Amino acid sequence: AKIRRMVRLFCGKQTTTMKTGDARTIMTKQNAPAPLTSPLPVPPSTLGSSLRRTAQRLADQRWLQLMAIPGVIWMVIFCYIPIYGISIAFLNYNIAKPMFAASFAGLSHFIEFFHDENFYLVMRNTLGISLLKLVFGFPLPIVFALLLNEIRSQKIKRPVQTISYLPHFLSWAVLGAMMMSWLGEEGLVNGIAMALGLQSGPIAYLAEPGMFWTISVLSEVWKELGWNAIIYLAAIAGVDPELYESASLDGAGRIRKMWSITLPSISGTIVLLLILNIAYMMGSNFDQILILTNQLNLDRSNTIDLYVYRMGIQAGRFSYSTAIGVFRSVISLILLLGANTVSRRLTEKSLF
């Protein structure tokens, strides 16, 4: 017995005792590990295997990677290399001299902007226009996508969708000229309003400061309504049809299906786009504002983007305008992080 325990302990053997008559035969089955002197197996390198997997994935996607290279090059040239120019916000930069020859200004340009008489004006106009666009321009594409999804006839649905996103492909230079023509004293809007008896005489709408925010919001919604609805239609297309079938069996109507199935299913897309729209509140549509602005409505149209353009390009104050742009970017970053944090805590959905 002692010998058997020693064999199990040191050699890992399994013993089997068999009886044949009066004799006892002990048979052992070797199941011992490798000798202690043999080298231990070396596990494969995690880093090496990860690199091999990455290389294999890139090789499998080589044509897609080649298609992405021009976009990456464009982004590096126009988005990352110009970041070096932010430094002139802290310098007294003169375009006639090299950048390294400019004297250090510190935060003086930022302080000057905070004390500028136009600071309150541009902040009010920027936030006011952006907030109105967020309140009216964000939910309308969702509603439009929901209604468009309920159209069963493709002969009606496709033309409506095409007509709705067609204005997106027109530049603001073209649409701005159309808006100035329609909103002029002899334009289409005045003609319809006077024919219906809504006003007694012609009105130069773009010359009225109080109407600029309304014109800006309505024209933006009209231009981007159909285009912004495309992403919601794509999200709706991914909803499981069995959910609608089950709801129909339970007696749910179309409105109930939209409220209880469609909206919860695309809530992730809605939240992500809402976060991005909140982050963009410091950036009004510069092309639109520049086209529709004139000296008569400047009190309501002078946004922070337009002010940067006037100070930088027209007045040649590059350091001052860059400081304003940096301030705008910092506020946008704060809005993005704040909206993302609030969304993650309330809905458990976020960008990161």
XYZ file of C-alpha atoms in Angstrom:
352
model
C 0.000 0.000 0.000
C 2.829 2.394 0.861
C 4.546 1.551 -2.408
C 1.334 2.257 -4.343
C 0.864 5.688 -2.662
C 4.470 6.568 -3.423
C 4.007 5.567 -7.058
C 0.858 7.738 -7.373
C 2.576 10.698 -5.688
C 5.849 10.791 -7.611
C 5.067 9.181 -10.959
C 1.361 9.971 -11.493
C 0.561 6.351 -12.130
C -2.828 4.781 -11.931
C -2.907 1.418 -10.290
C -5.307 -1.367 -10.888
C -5.441 -4.428 -8.765
C -6.624 -7.611 -10.327
C -7.147 -10.879 -8.598
C -6.392 -14.203 -10.314
C -6.972 -17.061 -7.864
C -4.935 -16.418 -4.733
C -2.361 -14.196 -6.453
C -2.658 -10.399 -6.703
C -1.379 -8.731 -9.875
C -0.701 -5.016 -9.872
C -0.960 -3.328 -13.254
C -0.033 0.254 -13.756
C -1.049 2.559 -16.527
C 1.383 5.306 -17.250
C -0.128 8.763 -17.193
C 2.849 10.708 -16.030
C 3.605 14.272 -17.138
C 6.620 15.194 -19.148
C 9.934 15.021 -17.299
C 10.836 17.998 -15.206
C 13.866 18.619 -17.367
C 11.767 19.246 -20.541
C 11.238 22.940 -21.465
C 7.830 24.521 -20.760
C 5.754 25.431 -23.850
C 6.020 29.141 -24.712
C 2.588 30.788 -25.261
C 2.237 32.763 -28.528
C 2.854 36.474 -28.252
C -0.386 38.394 -27.813
C 1.064 41.412 -29.554
C 2.347 39.362 -32.454
C -0.962 37.571 -32.988
C -2.833 40.886 -32.818
C -0.540 42.383 -35.435
C -0.999 39.338 -37.649
C -4.783 39.586 -37.362
C -4.666 43.294 -38.177
C -2.411 42.706 -41.160
C -4.695 39.940 -42.421
C -7.777 42.130 -42.021
C -6.089 44.988 -43.912
C -5.071 42.570 -46.657
C -8.646 41.288 -46.951
C -9.940 44.879 -47.131
C -7.155 46.277 -49.317
C -9.504 47.700 -51.958
C -11.659 49.401 -49.343
C -8.524 50.802 -47.706
C -7.331 52.162 -51.048
C -10.696 53.876 -51.506
C -10.361 55.486 -48.073
C -6.819 56.798 -48.621
C -7.846 59.972 -50.563
C -10.279 60.901 -47.797
C -7.639 60.349 -45.122
C -5.132 62.484 -47.053
C -7.706 65.239 -47.473
C -8.538 65.140 -43.747
C -4.864 65.305 -42.735
C -4.127 68.230 -45.061
C -7.191 70.336 -44.318
C -8.124 69.268 -40.759
C -4.948 68.331 -38.880
C -2.104 70.321 -40.419
C -3.986 73.649 -40.010
C -4.255 72.979 -36.258
C -0.756 74.434 -36.028
C -2.269 77.776 -37.015
C -4.207 77.950 -33.755
C -1.016 79.238 -32.168
C -1.501 82.656 -33.776
C -4.409 83.198 -31.361
C -1.733 83.708 -28.711
C 0.553 85.837 -30.917
C 0.507 89.302 -32.429
C 0.625 87.870 -35.914
C 1.311 89.987 -38.965
C 0.759 88.423 -42.357
C 3.743 90.328 -43.748
C 6.127 88.618 -41.311
C 6.890 84.961 -40.520
C 4.896 83.375 -37.727
C 7.967 82.760 -35.552
C 8.743 86.504 -35.685
C 5.418 87.429 -34.034
C 5.504 88.550 -30.413
C 3.677 86.597 -27.708
C 0.274 88.067 -26.791
C -0.996 85.518 -24.278
C -4.736 85.750 -23.665
C -5.036 89.403 -24.659
C -7.068 88.653 -27.805
C -9.536 86.542 -25.826
C -9.923 89.265 -23.207
C -10.450 91.838 -25.934
C -13.242 89.755 -27.442
C -14.963 89.335 -24.067
C -14.941 93.123 -23.652
C -15.943 93.811 -27.255
C -19.242 95.636 -27.663
C -20.250 93.052 -30.266
C -19.690 90.064 -27.916
C -23.233 90.029 -26.548
C -24.700 90.684 -29.999
C -22.951 87.815 -31.793
C -23.534 85.374 -28.938
C -27.244 86.255 -28.794
C -27.713 85.856 -32.528
C -25.674 82.645 -32.744
C -27.382 80.887 -29.853
C -30.819 82.225 -30.773
C -30.723 81.035 -34.378
C -29.116 77.712 -33.450
C -31.640 77.048 -30.680
C -34.576 77.718 -33.007
C -33.066 75.430 -35.637
C -32.619 72.739 -32.998
C -36.182 73.070 -31.684
C -37.879 73.103 -35.094
C -35.307 71.667 -37.475
C -34.412 68.550 -35.480
C -37.807 66.880 -34.800
C -39.383 67.678 -38.180
C -37.212 65.207 -40.168
C -38.164 62.504 -37.647
C -41.866 63.210 -38.115
C -41.430 63.374 -41.882
C -39.596 60.013 -41.928
C -42.328 58.390 -39.813
C -45.069 59.687 -42.084
C -43.166 58.782 -45.231
C -42.641 55.267 -43.920
C -46.400 54.809 -43.614
C -46.966 55.464 -47.328
C -47.530 52.069 -48.914
C -47.671 53.163 -52.561
C -44.171 53.387 -54.050
C -45.530 55.561 -56.866
C -46.247 58.256 -54.306
C -43.481 57.578 -51.804
C -40.509 57.788 -54.169
C -41.439 61.097 -55.866
C -42.202 62.700 -52.490
C -38.866 61.569 -51.084
C -36.969 62.735 -54.172
C -38.598 66.165 -54.191
C -38.011 66.595 -50.454
C -34.244 66.081 -50.513
C -33.616 67.796 -53.868
C -32.985 71.264 -52.295
C -30.085 69.800 -50.307
C -28.028 69.521 -53.491
C -28.433 73.208 -54.302
C -25.790 75.502 -52.851
C -26.727 78.449 -50.688
C -25.485 80.754 -53.438
C -28.338 79.478 -55.621
C -30.907 79.192 -52.835
C -29.897 82.599 -51.463
C -30.599 84.216 -54.820
C -33.951 82.441 -54.927
C -34.795 83.603 -51.399
C -33.885 87.211 -52.178
C -36.058 87.080 -55.286
C -39.029 85.489 -53.507
C -38.794 87.786 -50.466
C -38.330 91.018 -52.398
C -41.007 93.703 -52.589
C -42.095 92.383 -55.980
C -41.385 88.761 -55.126
C -43.559 85.667 -54.925
C -44.244 85.891 -51.177
C -45.519 89.472 -51.356
C -47.664 88.669 -54.377
C -49.355 85.713 -52.648
C -49.782 87.572 -49.346
C -51.402 90.606 -50.983
C -53.614 88.425 -53.201
C -54.918 86.644 -50.094
C -55.402 89.935 -48.257
C -52.840 89.075 -45.562
C -51.021 92.410 -46.023
C -51.953 95.739 -47.544
C -48.649 96.504 -49.238
C -45.309 94.957 -50.186
C -42.758 94.240 -47.464
C -39.002 93.889 -47.907
C -38.678 90.870 -45.635
C -34.890 90.691 -45.666
C -34.734 94.352 -44.666
C -36.713 93.646 -41.488
C -34.352 92.618 -38.629
C -37.173 91.017 -36.659
C -37.913 88.562 -39.483
C -34.378 87.359 -40.103
C -34.367 84.555 -37.521
C -37.680 83.202 -38.882
C -36.428 83.338 -42.480
C -33.185 81.650 -41.488
C -34.916 78.785 -39.664
C -37.608 78.188 -42.291
C -35.158 78.205 -45.195
C -32.820 75.822 -43.343
C -35.658 73.406 -42.569
C -36.901 73.537 -46.159
C -33.445 72.819 -47.557
C -32.451 69.969 -45.230
C -35.768 68.331 -44.276
C -35.705 65.504 -46.803
C -31.973 64.905 -46.564
C -31.998 64.630 -42.771
C -34.924 62.216 -42.956
C -32.895 59.703 -44.987
C -30.899 58.485 -41.991
C -34.115 57.940 -39.998
C -35.659 56.034 -42.903
C -32.571 53.823 -42.980
C -32.917 53.186 -39.249
C -36.626 52.393 -39.623
C -35.814 49.902 -42.384
C -33.809 47.902 -39.846
C -36.739 47.381 -37.476
C -37.842 43.741 -37.228
C -41.123 43.327 -39.224
C -42.279 40.657 -36.774
C -42.733 43.372 -34.165
C -45.298 45.085 -36.363
C -47.015 41.786 -37.092
C -47.300 41.010 -33.387
C -48.651 44.485 -32.712
C -51.239 44.052 -35.469
C -52.424 40.819 -33.882
C -52.843 42.696 -30.614
C -55.005 45.279 -32.373
C -52.499 48.153 -32.498
C -53.090 50.843 -35.122
C -50.510 52.770 -37.134
C -50.096 55.558 -34.593
C -49.661 53.043 -31.794
C -47.053 51.133 -33.819
C -45.090 54.324 -34.512
C -45.153 55.302 -30.850
C -44.484 51.893 -29.294
C -42.271 50.196 -31.908
C -40.743 52.562 -34.451
C -39.657 55.388 -32.155
C -38.089 53.127 -29.480
C -36.300 51.168 -32.200
C -34.644 54.278 -33.689
C -34.096 56.043 -30.360
C -30.355 55.341 -30.519
C -30.041 57.146 -33.853
C -32.136 60.052 -32.564
C -29.996 60.454 -29.454
C -26.712 60.401 -31.359
C -27.868 63.006 -33.860
C -29.277 65.158 -31.062
C -25.891 65.162 -29.317
C -24.163 66.229 -32.533
C -26.727 68.978 -33.145
C -26.265 70.335 -29.620
C -22.504 70.400 -30.119
C -23.005 72.417 -33.319
C -25.040 75.159 -31.627
C -22.068 77.542 -31.676
C -21.772 77.145 -35.433
C -24.545 78.798 -37.395
C -24.799 78.045 -41.101
C -22.158 80.484 -42.352
C -23.064 80.184 -46.050
C -26.716 80.886 -45.387
C -26.049 83.805 -43.049
C -23.492 85.384 -45.383
C -25.871 85.223 -48.374
C -28.945 86.572 -46.548
C -27.199 89.261 -44.481
C -27.333 92.941 -45.364
C -26.750 96.180 -43.509
C -30.427 96.507 -42.633
C -30.708 93.176 -40.780
C -27.145 93.055 -39.395
C -28.418 93.519 -35.840
C -30.050 90.065 -36.009
C -27.770 88.333 -38.522
C -24.319 89.087 -37.116
C -23.391 85.633 -35.781
C -20.028 84.511 -34.446
C -19.039 82.885 -37.756
C -19.855 86.038 -39.682
C -17.976 88.134 -37.112
C -14.882 85.941 -37.490
C -15.095 86.358 -41.267
C -15.364 90.133 -40.984
C -12.523 90.459 -38.477
C -10.209 87.983 -40.183
C -10.743 88.273 -43.924
C -12.060 91.813 -44.243
C -10.246 93.581 -41.399
C -7.068 91.477 -41.510
C -7.021 90.860 -37.738
C -5.953 87.237 -38.007
C -4.861 86.711 -34.402
C -8.075 88.232 -33.051
C -10.331 86.213 -35.352
C -8.402 83.022 -34.575
C -8.897 83.629 -30.854
C -12.650 83.944 -31.447
C -12.592 80.692 -33.404
C -10.729 78.915 -30.588
C -13.280 80.212 -28.084
C -16.089 78.904 -30.288
C -14.432 75.484 -30.559
C -13.945 75.212 -26.800
C -17.604 76.018 -26.133
C -18.645 73.442 -28.764
C -16.470 70.818 -27.079
C -18.050 71.600 -23.704
C -21.531 71.291 -25.224
C -20.589 67.963 -26.810
C -19.203 66.492 -23.589
C -22.116 67.822 -21.549
C -24.770 66.486 -23.924
C -22.985 63.146 -24.149
C -22.776 62.828 -20.350
C -26.426 63.753 -19.809
C -27.536 61.343 -22.533
C -25.487 58.489 -21.073
C -27.006 58.990 -17.632
C -30.595 59.438 -18.792
C -30.882 57.041 -21.731
C -27.725 54.890 -21.454
C -26.960 55.902 -25.051
C -24.022 58.102 -25.985
C -21.329 58.764 -28.563
C -18.561 57.508 -26.277
